[in-house]
DNA sequence: GATCCGTGGTA
DNA sequence: TTACCAAGGAT
């Protein structure tokens, strides 16, 4: 129960839930009889609710198909819903004295620092290396204590930030400490997360002139662009654009609209261009000077063709 | 292998 | 404000 609750969850956050669950369901058969609504109600606020559903499903499976007896080995535990490489090893080493390493986030951090391992722990393939390394380190008859000791060290002293090497019992043997690169371990290549943005540019035409504005922030700061309305989703209808904008677009007659996605390394742009006639906005740029301005590339690609269409 | 799932704490 | 992260697992 505790190993399931403590997946990706701190002890102080999960402790009360653990107490509730063992009080409500002292035996696996008690849990197996509970309804899913009941279990999820108890789980409420803890997050990762599939854990609660898998917990119940596994309790029922153990009662219905395993005669109420838990598997002993990590290999067999691994087959149960909600129990993966870490949890199976943790349970088996603690409850069954199986000499197998429970590699969690703490183990990655502690071992990568102690042995100065440069492997990227964000890669799934790295797990195997750490599992084999740490399993070799298990000696004696208390593999569960060894695993928990590594986790405790990582949770209390060898923490991600503000680690306290001077308090660490392993300081003298720690390669990262000797090299003064503790802050660089573990190596975790963070994948750039790509943001979606929805940009609606207004091409406002009035008396052979076109409205532009200058960006004052962001990656295009200082460059010129068409008046922009950014939305949190893709706008496909002009009426919707008028609704979400504070601008007085009602006086503008829609001539054409055009959409083109544009991929940057760090964001996907969904760009729509809306060409309006007789718009009631400040017009400050001669149409024939438009190419002399520094527009963002996604705009540049489009401007020439659009202007041609306007002139036609 | 990449992505999603949740809430709470921290720098 | 924001990113990062915490005793991971399923898809």
mmCIF file of C-alpha atoms (C1' of nucleotides) in Angstrom:
data_model
loop_
_atom_site.group_PDB
_atom_site.id
_atom_site.type_symbol
_atom_site.label_atom_id
_atom_site.label_comp_id
_atom_site.label_asym_id
_atom_site.label_seq_id
_atom_site.Cartn_x
_atom_site.Cartn_y
_atom_site.Cartn_z
ATOM 1 C CA UNK A 1 0.000 0.000 0.000
ATOM 2 C CA UNK A 2 2.723 2.436 0.953
ATOM 3 C CA UNK A 3 4.764 1.739 -2.160
ATOM 4 C CA UNK A 4 1.801 2.478 -4.399
ATOM 5 C CA UNK A 5 0.893 5.664 -2.562
ATOM 6 C CA UNK A 6 4.481 6.885 -2.515
ATOM 7 C CA UNK A 7 4.950 6.655 -6.271
ATOM 8 C CA UNK A 8 5.951 10.166 -7.328
ATOM 9 C CA UNK A 9 4.649 11.350 -3.974
ATOM 10 C CA UNK A 10 6.399 12.646 -0.874
ATOM 11 C CA UNK A 11 5.930 10.865 2.429
ATOM 12 C CA UNK A 12 4.380 13.843 4.175
ATOM 13 C CA UNK A 13 1.906 14.183 1.343
ATOM 14 C CA UNK A 14 0.903 10.541 1.275
ATOM 15 C CA UNK A 15 1.106 9.558 4.950
ATOM 16 C CA UNK A 16 -2.462 10.459 5.877
ATOM 17 C CA UNK A 17 -3.765 8.612 2.849
ATOM 18 C CA UNK A 18 -1.783 5.548 3.829
ATOM 19 C CA UNK A 19 -3.295 5.652 7.308
ATOM 20 C CA UNK A 20 -6.789 6.037 5.887
ATOM 21 C CA UNK A 21 -6.377 3.119 3.523
ATOM 22 C CA UNK A 22 -4.922 0.635 5.992
ATOM 23 C CA UNK A 23 -7.568 1.601 8.524
ATOM 24 C CA UNK A 24 -10.368 1.196 6.002
ATOM 25 C CA UNK A 25 -8.931 -1.904 4.342
ATOM 26 C CA UNK A 26 -6.802 -3.856 6.844
ATOM 27 C CA UNK A 27 -6.663 -6.893 4.567
ATOM 28 C CA UNK A 28 -6.427 -7.254 0.826
ATOM 29 C CA UNK A 29 -9.799 -8.984 0.876
ATOM 30 C CA UNK A 30 -11.345 -5.874 2.448
ATOM 31 C CA UNK A 31 -10.022 -3.757 -0.356
ATOM 32 C CA UNK A 32 -11.122 -6.241 -2.987
ATOM 33 C CA UNK A 33 -14.719 -5.902 -1.799
ATOM 34 C CA UNK A 34 -14.711 -2.111 -2.043
ATOM 35 C CA UNK A 35 -16.276 -0.260 -4.964
ATOM 36 C CA UNK A 36 -14.187 1.849 -7.274
ATOM 37 C CA UNK A 37 -16.106 4.965 -6.287
ATOM 38 C CA UNK A 38 -15.307 4.239 -2.672
ATOM 39 C CA UNK A 39 -11.603 3.807 -3.339
ATOM 40 C CA UNK A 40 -11.350 6.870 -5.530
ATOM 41 C CA UNK A 41 -13.151 8.904 -2.898
ATOM 42 C CA UNK A 42 -10.476 7.960 -0.394
ATOM 43 C CA UNK A 43 -7.820 8.704 -3.013
ATOM 44 C CA UNK A 44 -9.293 12.140 -3.696
ATOM 45 C CA UNK A 45 -6.678 14.879 -3.626
ATOM 46 C CA UNK A 46 -3.684 12.575 -3.938
ATOM 47 C CA UNK A 47 -3.396 12.730 -7.719
ATOM 48 C CA UNK A 48 -2.482 10.130 -10.323
ATOM 49 C CA UNK A 49 -5.853 8.473 -9.896
ATOM 50 C CA UNK A 50 -5.007 5.491 -12.069
ATOM 51 C CA UNK A 51 -2.961 4.357 -9.082
ATOM 52 C CA UNK A 52 -6.169 4.033 -7.084
ATOM 53 C CA UNK A 53 -7.935 2.150 -9.835
ATOM 54 C CA UNK A 54 -4.997 -0.187 -10.377
ATOM 55 C CA UNK A 55 -4.686 -0.732 -6.634
ATOM 56 C CA UNK A 56 -8.266 -1.963 -6.479
ATOM 57 C CA UNK A 57 -7.961 -4.043 -9.632
ATOM 58 C CA UNK A 58 -4.826 -5.719 -8.274
ATOM 59 C CA UNK A 59 -6.427 -6.406 -4.885
ATOM 60 C CA UNK A 60 -9.332 -8.086 -6.630
ATOM 61 C CA UNK A 61 -6.972 -10.042 -8.867
ATOM 62 C CA UNK A 62 -5.023 -11.309 -5.883
ATOM 63 C CA UNK A 63 -8.175 -12.390 -4.090
ATOM 64 C CA UNK A 64 -9.909 -13.865 -7.113
ATOM 65 C CA UNK A 65 -7.017 -15.505 -8.906
ATOM 66 C CA UNK A 66 -4.112 -15.860 -6.483
ATOM 67 C CA UNK A 67 -5.958 -17.225 -3.478
ATOM 68 C CA UNK A 68 -5.413 -13.967 -1.634
ATOM 69 C CA UNK A 69 -1.640 -14.399 -1.626
ATOM 70 C CA UNK A 70 0.786 -11.846 -2.996
ATOM 71 C CA UNK A 71 3.483 -12.938 -5.426
ATOM 72 C CA UNK A 72 6.892 -13.097 -3.769
ATOM 73 C CA UNK A 73 9.403 -12.374 -6.484
ATOM 74 C CA UNK A 74 9.892 -9.018 -8.165
ATOM 75 C CA UNK A 75 9.401 -10.728 -11.493
ATOM 76 C CA UNK A 76 5.926 -11.938 -10.568
ATOM 77 C CA UNK A 77 4.967 -8.744 -8.774
ATOM 78 C CA UNK A 78 5.884 -6.857 -11.912
ATOM 79 C CA UNK A 79 2.948 -8.511 -13.697
ATOM 80 C CA UNK A 80 0.402 -6.803 -11.463
ATOM 81 C CA UNK A 81 -1.329 -3.608 -12.528
ATOM 82 C CA UNK A 82 0.267 -0.492 -11.115
ATOM 83 C CA UNK A 83 3.468 -2.291 -10.155
ATOM 84 C CA UNK A 84 6.460 -1.558 -12.346
ATOM 85 C CA UNK A 85 10.227 -1.998 -12.157
ATOM 86 C CA UNK A 86 10.700 0.177 -9.093
ATOM 87 C CA UNK A 87 7.721 -0.937 -7.020
ATOM 88 C CA UNK A 88 8.218 -4.634 -7.697
ATOM 89 C CA UNK A 89 11.841 -4.408 -6.596
ATOM 90 C CA UNK A 90 10.979 -2.324 -3.552
ATOM 91 C CA UNK A 91 8.289 -4.718 -2.351
ATOM 92 C CA UNK A 92 10.294 -7.854 -2.993
ATOM 93 C CA UNK A 93 13.486 -6.573 -1.409
ATOM 94 C CA UNK A 94 11.692 -5.325 1.685
ATOM 95 C CA UNK A 95 9.096 -8.057 2.146
ATOM 96 C CA UNK A 96 10.961 -10.997 0.656
ATOM 97 C CA UNK A 97 14.628 -10.093 1.129
ATOM 98 C CA UNK A 98 15.191 -10.475 -2.607
ATOM 99 C CA UNK A 99 18.556 -8.936 -3.520
ATOM 100 C CA UNK A 100 17.287 -6.622 -6.215
ATOM 101 C CA UNK A 101 17.797 -2.887 -6.502
ATOM 102 C CA UNK A 102 14.826 -0.529 -6.287
ATOM 103 C CA UNK A 103 15.859 2.251 -8.605
ATOM 104 C CA UNK A 104 13.836 5.394 -8.096
ATOM 105 C CA UNK A 105 14.632 9.041 -8.574
ATOM 106 C CA UNK A 106 16.733 9.051 -5.417
ATOM 107 C CA UNK A 107 18.829 6.111 -6.574
ATOM 108 C CA UNK A 108 19.482 7.793 -9.916
ATOM 109 C CA UNK A 109 20.681 10.884 -8.128
ATOM 110 C CA UNK A 110 22.745 9.244 -5.375
ATOM 111 C CA UNK A 111 24.475 6.743 -7.655
ATOM 112 C CA UNK A 112 25.113 9.169 -10.486
ATOM 113 C CA UNK A 113 26.808 11.477 -8.008
ATOM 114 C CA UNK A 114 28.758 8.874 -6.087
ATOM 115 C CA UNK A 115 30.112 7.178 -9.215
ATOM 116 C CA UNK A 116 30.072 10.276 -11.404
ATOM 117 C CA UNK A 117 27.875 8.709 -14.060
ATOM 118 C CA UNK A 118 27.198 10.903 -17.042
ATOM 119 C CA UNK A 119 24.407 8.854 -18.572
ATOM 120 C CA UNK A 120 21.237 10.798 -19.251
ATOM 121 C CA UNK A 121 18.727 9.616 -16.672
ATOM 122 C CA UNK A 122 15.906 11.021 -18.767
ATOM 123 C CA UNK A 123 16.462 8.195 -21.212
ATOM 124 C CA UNK A 124 14.591 5.033 -20.383
ATOM 125 C CA UNK A 125 17.488 2.880 -21.529
ATOM 126 C CA UNK A 126 19.611 4.281 -18.709
ATOM 127 C CA UNK A 127 17.524 2.512 -16.082
ATOM 128 C CA UNK A 128 18.988 -0.877 -16.945
ATOM 129 C CA UNK A 129 22.522 0.365 -16.284
ATOM 130 C CA UNK A 130 21.598 1.689 -12.854
ATOM 131 C CA UNK A 131 19.614 -1.412 -11.939
ATOM 132 C CA UNK A 132 22.538 -3.688 -12.709
ATOM 133 C CA UNK A 133 25.065 -1.431 -10.992
ATOM 134 C CA UNK A 134 23.012 -1.041 -7.838
ATOM 135 C CA UNK A 135 22.031 -4.690 -7.622
ATOM 136 C CA UNK A 136 25.743 -5.583 -7.557
ATOM 137 C CA UNK A 137 26.131 -3.259 -4.569
ATOM 138 C CA UNK A 138 23.642 -5.177 -2.463
ATOM 139 C CA UNK A 139 25.451 -7.281 0.102
ATOM 140 C CA UNK A 140 24.344 -9.051 3.234
ATOM 141 C CA UNK A 141 20.876 -10.145 4.160
ATOM 142 C CA UNK A 142 19.016 -6.862 4.236
ATOM 143 C CA UNK A 143 18.531 -5.770 0.632
ATOM 144 C CA UNK A 144 15.380 -3.915 1.644
ATOM 145 C CA UNK A 145 17.316 -1.833 4.132
ATOM 146 C CA UNK A 146 19.951 -1.110 1.512
ATOM 147 C CA UNK A 147 17.348 0.137 -0.932
ATOM 148 C CA UNK A 148 15.633 2.252 1.683
ATOM 149 C CA UNK A 149 18.961 3.632 2.864
ATOM 150 C CA UNK A 150 19.757 4.853 -0.641
ATOM 151 C CA UNK A 151 16.334 6.446 -0.886
ATOM 152 C CA UNK A 152 16.605 8.029 2.550
ATOM 153 C CA UNK A 153 20.004 9.466 1.703
ATOM 154 C CA UNK A 154 18.597 10.936 -1.481
ATOM 155 C CA UNK A 155 15.549 12.340 0.264
ATOM 156 C CA UNK A 156 17.371 13.912 3.200
ATOM 157 C CA UNK A 157 20.996 14.745 2.322
ATOM 158 C CA UNK A 158 21.755 14.030 -1.314
ATOM 159 C CA UNK A 159 18.806 16.129 -2.478
ATOM 160 C CA UNK A 160 18.425 17.666 -5.947
ATOM 161 C CA UNK A 161 19.280 21.142 -4.676
ATOM 162 C CA UNK A 162 20.779 22.360 -1.418
ATOM 163 C CA UNK A 163 22.417 18.994 -0.888
ATOM 164 C CA UNK A 164 24.457 18.755 2.312
ATOM 165 C CA UNK A 165 27.640 16.959 1.390
ATOM 166 C CA UNK A 166 29.285 17.877 4.696
ATOM 167 C CA UNK A 167 26.637 15.767 6.438
ATOM 168 C CA UNK A 168 26.933 12.881 4.013
ATOM 169 C CA UNK A 169 28.388 9.588 5.294
ATOM 170 C CA UNK A 170 29.552 8.806 1.766
ATOM 171 C CA UNK A 171 31.349 12.099 1.185
ATOM 172 C CA UNK A 172 34.876 10.676 1.135
ATOM 173 C CA UNK A 173 34.082 8.195 -1.618
ATOM 174 C CA UNK A 174 31.879 10.408 -3.728
ATOM 175 C CA UNK A 175 33.483 11.086 -7.106
ATOM 176 C CA UNK A 176 31.247 14.030 -7.918
ATOM 177 C CA UNK A 177 32.114 15.609 -4.598
ATOM 178 C CA UNK A 178 35.827 15.147 -5.221
ATOM 179 C CA UNK A 179 35.467 16.735 -8.646
ATOM 180 C CA UNK A 180 33.182 19.456 -7.279
ATOM 181 C CA UNK A 181 30.535 18.701 -9.876
ATOM 182 C CA UNK A 182 27.778 17.502 -7.584
ATOM 183 C CA UNK A 183 25.522 20.163 -9.030
ATOM 184 C CA UNK A 184 26.032 18.637 -12.473
ATOM 185 C CA UNK A 185 24.751 15.212 -11.480
ATOM 186 C CA UNK A 186 22.598 13.537 -12.417
ATOM 187 C CA UNK A 187 22.679 14.435 -16.087
ATOM 188 C CA UNK A 188 19.139 14.933 -17.202
ATOM 189 C CA UNK A 189 18.631 16.277 -20.675
ATOM 190 C CA UNK A 190 15.427 18.192 -20.527
ATOM 191 C CA UNK A 191 13.446 18.059 -23.676
ATOM 192 C CA UNK A 192 12.356 21.426 -24.920
ATOM 193 C CA UNK A 193 8.654 21.527 -24.588
ATOM 194 C CA UNK A 194 6.975 23.044 -27.570
ATOM 195 C CA UNK A 195 4.240 25.562 -26.924
ATOM 196 C CA UNK A 196 1.282 26.087 -29.228
ATOM 197 C CA UNK A 197 0.455 29.701 -30.054
ATOM 198 C CA UNK A 198 -2.402 31.029 -32.105
ATOM 199 C CA UNK A 199 -1.610 34.297 -33.832
ATOM 200 C CA UNK A 200 -4.180 36.288 -35.751
ATOM 201 C CA UNK A 201 -2.610 39.043 -37.808
ATOM 202 C CA UNK A 202 -4.824 41.786 -39.180
ATOM 203 C CA UNK A 203 -3.949 43.229 -42.558
ATOM 204 C CA UNK A 204 -5.887 46.448 -42.368
ATOM 205 C CA UNK A 205 -6.215 48.269 -45.691
ATOM 206 C CA UNK A 206 -7.328 51.859 -45.943
ATOM 207 C CA UNK A 207 -6.707 54.169 -48.849
ATOM 208 C CA UNK A 208 -3.803 52.173 -50.241
ATOM 209 C CA UNK A 209 -2.206 52.097 -46.810
ATOM 210 C CA UNK A 210 -1.719 49.282 -44.357
ATOM 211 C CA UNK A 211 -1.521 49.210 -40.591
ATOM 212 C CA UNK A 212 1.525 47.867 -38.810
ATOM 213 C CA UNK A 213 2.742 47.871 -35.265
ATOM 214 C CA UNK A 214 6.019 47.333 -33.557
ATOM 215 C CA UNK A 215 6.587 44.520 -31.112
ATOM 216 C CA UNK A 216 7.853 45.614 -27.726
ATOM 217 C CA UNK A 217 8.696 42.214 -26.294
ATOM 218 C CA UNK A 218 9.314 38.585 -27.064
ATOM 219 C CA UNK A 219 11.595 37.048 -29.628
ATOM 220 C CA UNK A 220 10.513 39.541 -32.293
ATOM 221 C CA UNK A 221 11.026 42.594 -30.108
ATOM 222 C CA UNK A 222 11.806 45.676 -32.140
ATOM 223 C CA UNK A 223 10.480 44.244 -35.378
ATOM 224 C CA UNK A 224 7.367 45.328 -37.201
ATOM 225 C CA UNK A 225 4.323 43.204 -37.668
ATOM 226 C CA UNK A 226 0.677 43.439 -38.586
ATOM 227 C CA UNK A 227 -1.671 44.206 -35.702
ATOM 228 C CA UNK A 228 -1.886 40.998 -33.705
ATOM 229 C CA UNK A 229 -4.625 39.308 -31.763
ATOM 230 C CA UNK A 230 -3.326 36.250 -29.956
ATOM 231 C CA UNK A 231 -5.865 33.641 -28.910
ATOM 232 C CA UNK A 232 -5.617 30.489 -26.859
ATOM 233 C CA UNK A 233 -7.064 28.358 -29.636
ATOM 234 C CA UNK A 234 -7.312 28.429 -33.398
ATOM 235 C CA UNK A 235 -9.796 30.958 -34.764
ATOM 236 C CA UNK A 236 -11.521 29.892 -37.963
ATOM 237 C CA UNK A 237 -14.395 32.325 -38.225
ATOM 238 C CA UNK A 238 -14.192 36.067 -38.512
ATOM 239 C CA UNK A 239 -17.159 36.449 -36.198
ATOM 240 C CA UNK A 240 -15.263 34.594 -33.500
ATOM 241 C CA UNK A 241 -12.231 36.782 -33.992
ATOM 242 C CA UNK A 242 -14.381 39.855 -33.490
ATOM 243 C CA UNK A 243 -15.841 38.352 -30.347
ATOM 244 C CA UNK A 244 -12.561 37.671 -28.598
ATOM 245 C CA UNK A 245 -10.896 40.922 -29.626
ATOM 246 C CA UNK A 246 -11.240 44.226 -27.940
ATOM 247 C CA UNK A 247 -10.693 45.997 -31.198
ATOM 248 C CA UNK A 248 -13.476 47.702 -33.093
ATOM 249 C CA UNK A 249 -13.369 45.380 -36.033
ATOM 250 C CA UNK A 250 -17.018 45.764 -36.830
ATOM 251 C CA UNK A 251 -16.248 48.552 -39.213
ATOM 252 C CA UNK A 252 -13.824 46.342 -41.120
ATOM 253 C CA UNK A 253 -15.058 44.308 -44.022
ATOM 254 C CA UNK A 254 -13.310 40.975 -44.401
ATOM 255 C CA UNK A 255 -11.657 40.602 -47.795
ATOM 256 C CA UNK A 256 -9.622 37.447 -47.438
ATOM 257 C CA UNK A 257 -8.271 35.172 -44.763
ATOM 258 C CA UNK A 258 -5.441 32.695 -44.897
ATOM 259 C CA UNK A 259 -3.881 30.302 -42.423
ATOM 260 C CA UNK A 260 -0.449 28.795 -42.337
ATOM 261 C CA UNK A 261 1.239 26.855 -39.559
ATOM 262 C CA UNK A 262 4.839 27.645 -38.761
ATOM 263 C CA UNK A 263 7.147 25.512 -36.667
ATOM 264 C CA UNK A 264 9.869 26.973 -34.510
ATOM 265 C CA UNK A 265 12.216 24.924 -32.390
ATOM 266 C CA UNK A 266 10.352 25.854 -29.236
ATOM 267 C CA UNK A 267 6.840 26.689 -30.374
ATOM 268 C CA UNK A 268 4.299 25.817 -33.008
ATOM 269 C CA UNK A 269 2.657 28.871 -34.494
ATOM 270 C CA UNK A 270 -0.806 28.658 -35.932
ATOM 271 C CA UNK A 271 -0.949 31.857 -37.932
ATOM 272 C CA UNK A 272 -4.050 33.321 -39.505
ATOM 273 C CA UNK A 273 -3.999 36.450 -41.626
ATOM 274 C CA UNK A 274 -7.199 38.446 -41.868
ATOM 275 C CA UNK A 275 -7.339 41.097 -44.570
ATOM 276 C CA UNK A 276 -9.797 43.882 -43.836
ATOM 277 C CA UNK A 277 -10.971 46.827 -45.892
ATOM 278 C CA UNK A 278 -11.861 50.247 -44.460
ATOM 279 C CA UNK A 279 -10.944 49.289 -40.969
ATOM 280 C CA UNK A 280 -11.248 51.899 -38.314
ATOM 281 C CA UNK A 281 -7.677 51.753 -37.134
ATOM 282 C CA UNK A 282 -4.667 53.970 -37.369
ATOM 283 C CA UNK A 283 -3.041 53.443 -40.724
ATOM 284 C CA UNK A 284 0.573 54.371 -40.658
ATOM 285 C CA UNK A 285 2.429 52.653 -43.472
ATOM 286 C CA UNK A 286 2.409 53.091 -47.191
ATOM 287 C CA UNK A 287 1.610 49.900 -48.955
ATOM 288 C CA UNK A 288 4.548 50.167 -51.304
ATOM 289 C CA UNK A 289 6.979 50.489 -48.425
ATOM 290 C CA UNK A 290 5.932 47.301 -46.785
ATOM 291 C CA UNK A 291 8.945 45.331 -48.001
ATOM 292 C CA UNK A 292 11.367 47.719 -46.404
ATOM 293 C CA UNK A 293 10.416 46.638 -42.926
ATOM 294 C CA UNK A 294 11.850 43.769 -40.971
ATOM 295 C CA UNK A 295 9.011 41.372 -40.534
ATOM 296 C CA UNK A 296 9.273 38.087 -38.746
ATOM 297 C CA UNK A 297 10.009 35.330 -41.194
ATOM 298 C CA UNK A 298 6.615 33.655 -41.003
ATOM 299 C CA UNK A 299 5.120 36.961 -42.032
ATOM 300 C CA UNK A 300 7.644 37.703 -44.739
ATOM 301 C CA UNK A 301 6.860 34.461 -46.468
ATOM 302 C CA UNK A 302 3.298 35.542 -46.771
ATOM 303 C CA UNK A 303 3.317 39.258 -47.276
ATOM 304 C CA UNK A 304 4.296 39.484 -50.925
ATOM 305 C CA UNK A 305 1.633 37.102 -52.133
ATOM 306 C CA UNK A 306 -1.017 38.660 -49.968
ATOM 307 C CA UNK A 307 -0.221 42.137 -51.194
ATOM 308 C CA UNK A 308 -0.517 40.921 -54.731
ATOM 309 C CA UNK A 309 -3.933 39.581 -53.948
ATOM 310 C CA UNK A 310 -4.922 42.879 -52.409
ATOM 311 C CA UNK A 311 -3.850 44.847 -55.439
ATOM 312 C CA UNK A 312 -5.710 42.530 -57.758
ATOM 313 C "C1'" DG B 1 10.737 5.985 -26.803
ATOM 314 C "C1'" DA B 2 7.558 9.753 -26.070
ATOM 315 C "C1'" DT B 3 3.595 11.249 -23.654
ATOM 316 C "C1'" DC B 4 0.342 11.546 -20.152
ATOM 317 C "C1'" DC B 5 -1.185 11.462 -15.537
ATOM 318 C "C1'" DG B 6 -1.852 15.374 -10.280
ATOM 319 C "C1'" DT B 7 -0.845 17.694 -6.424
ATOM 320 C "C1'" DG B 8 2.185 20.276 -3.492
ATOM 321 C "C1'" DG B 9 6.707 22.232 -2.371
ATOM 322 C "C1'" DT B 10 10.782 24.926 -3.654
ATOM 323 C "C1'" DA B 11 14.293 27.991 -5.789
ATOM 324 C "C1'" DT C 1 5.934 33.756 -12.816
ATOM 325 C "C1'" DT C 2 8.024 29.916 -13.922
ATOM 326 C "C1'" DA C 3 10.464 25.679 -14.068
ATOM 327 C "C1'" DC C 4 11.592 21.851 -11.689
ATOM 328 C "C1'" DC C 5 10.733 17.944 -9.102
ATOM 329 C "C1'" DA C 6 8.727 14.048 -5.905
ATOM 330 C "C1'" DA C 7 9.649 6.360 -3.091
ATOM 331 C "C1'" DG C 8 6.676 5.672 -11.443
ATOM 332 C "C1'" DG C 9 3.606 3.251 -14.497
ATOM 333 C "C1'" DA C 10 0.635 2.615 -18.526
ATOM 334 C "C1'" DT C 11 -0.055 3.303 -23.160
#
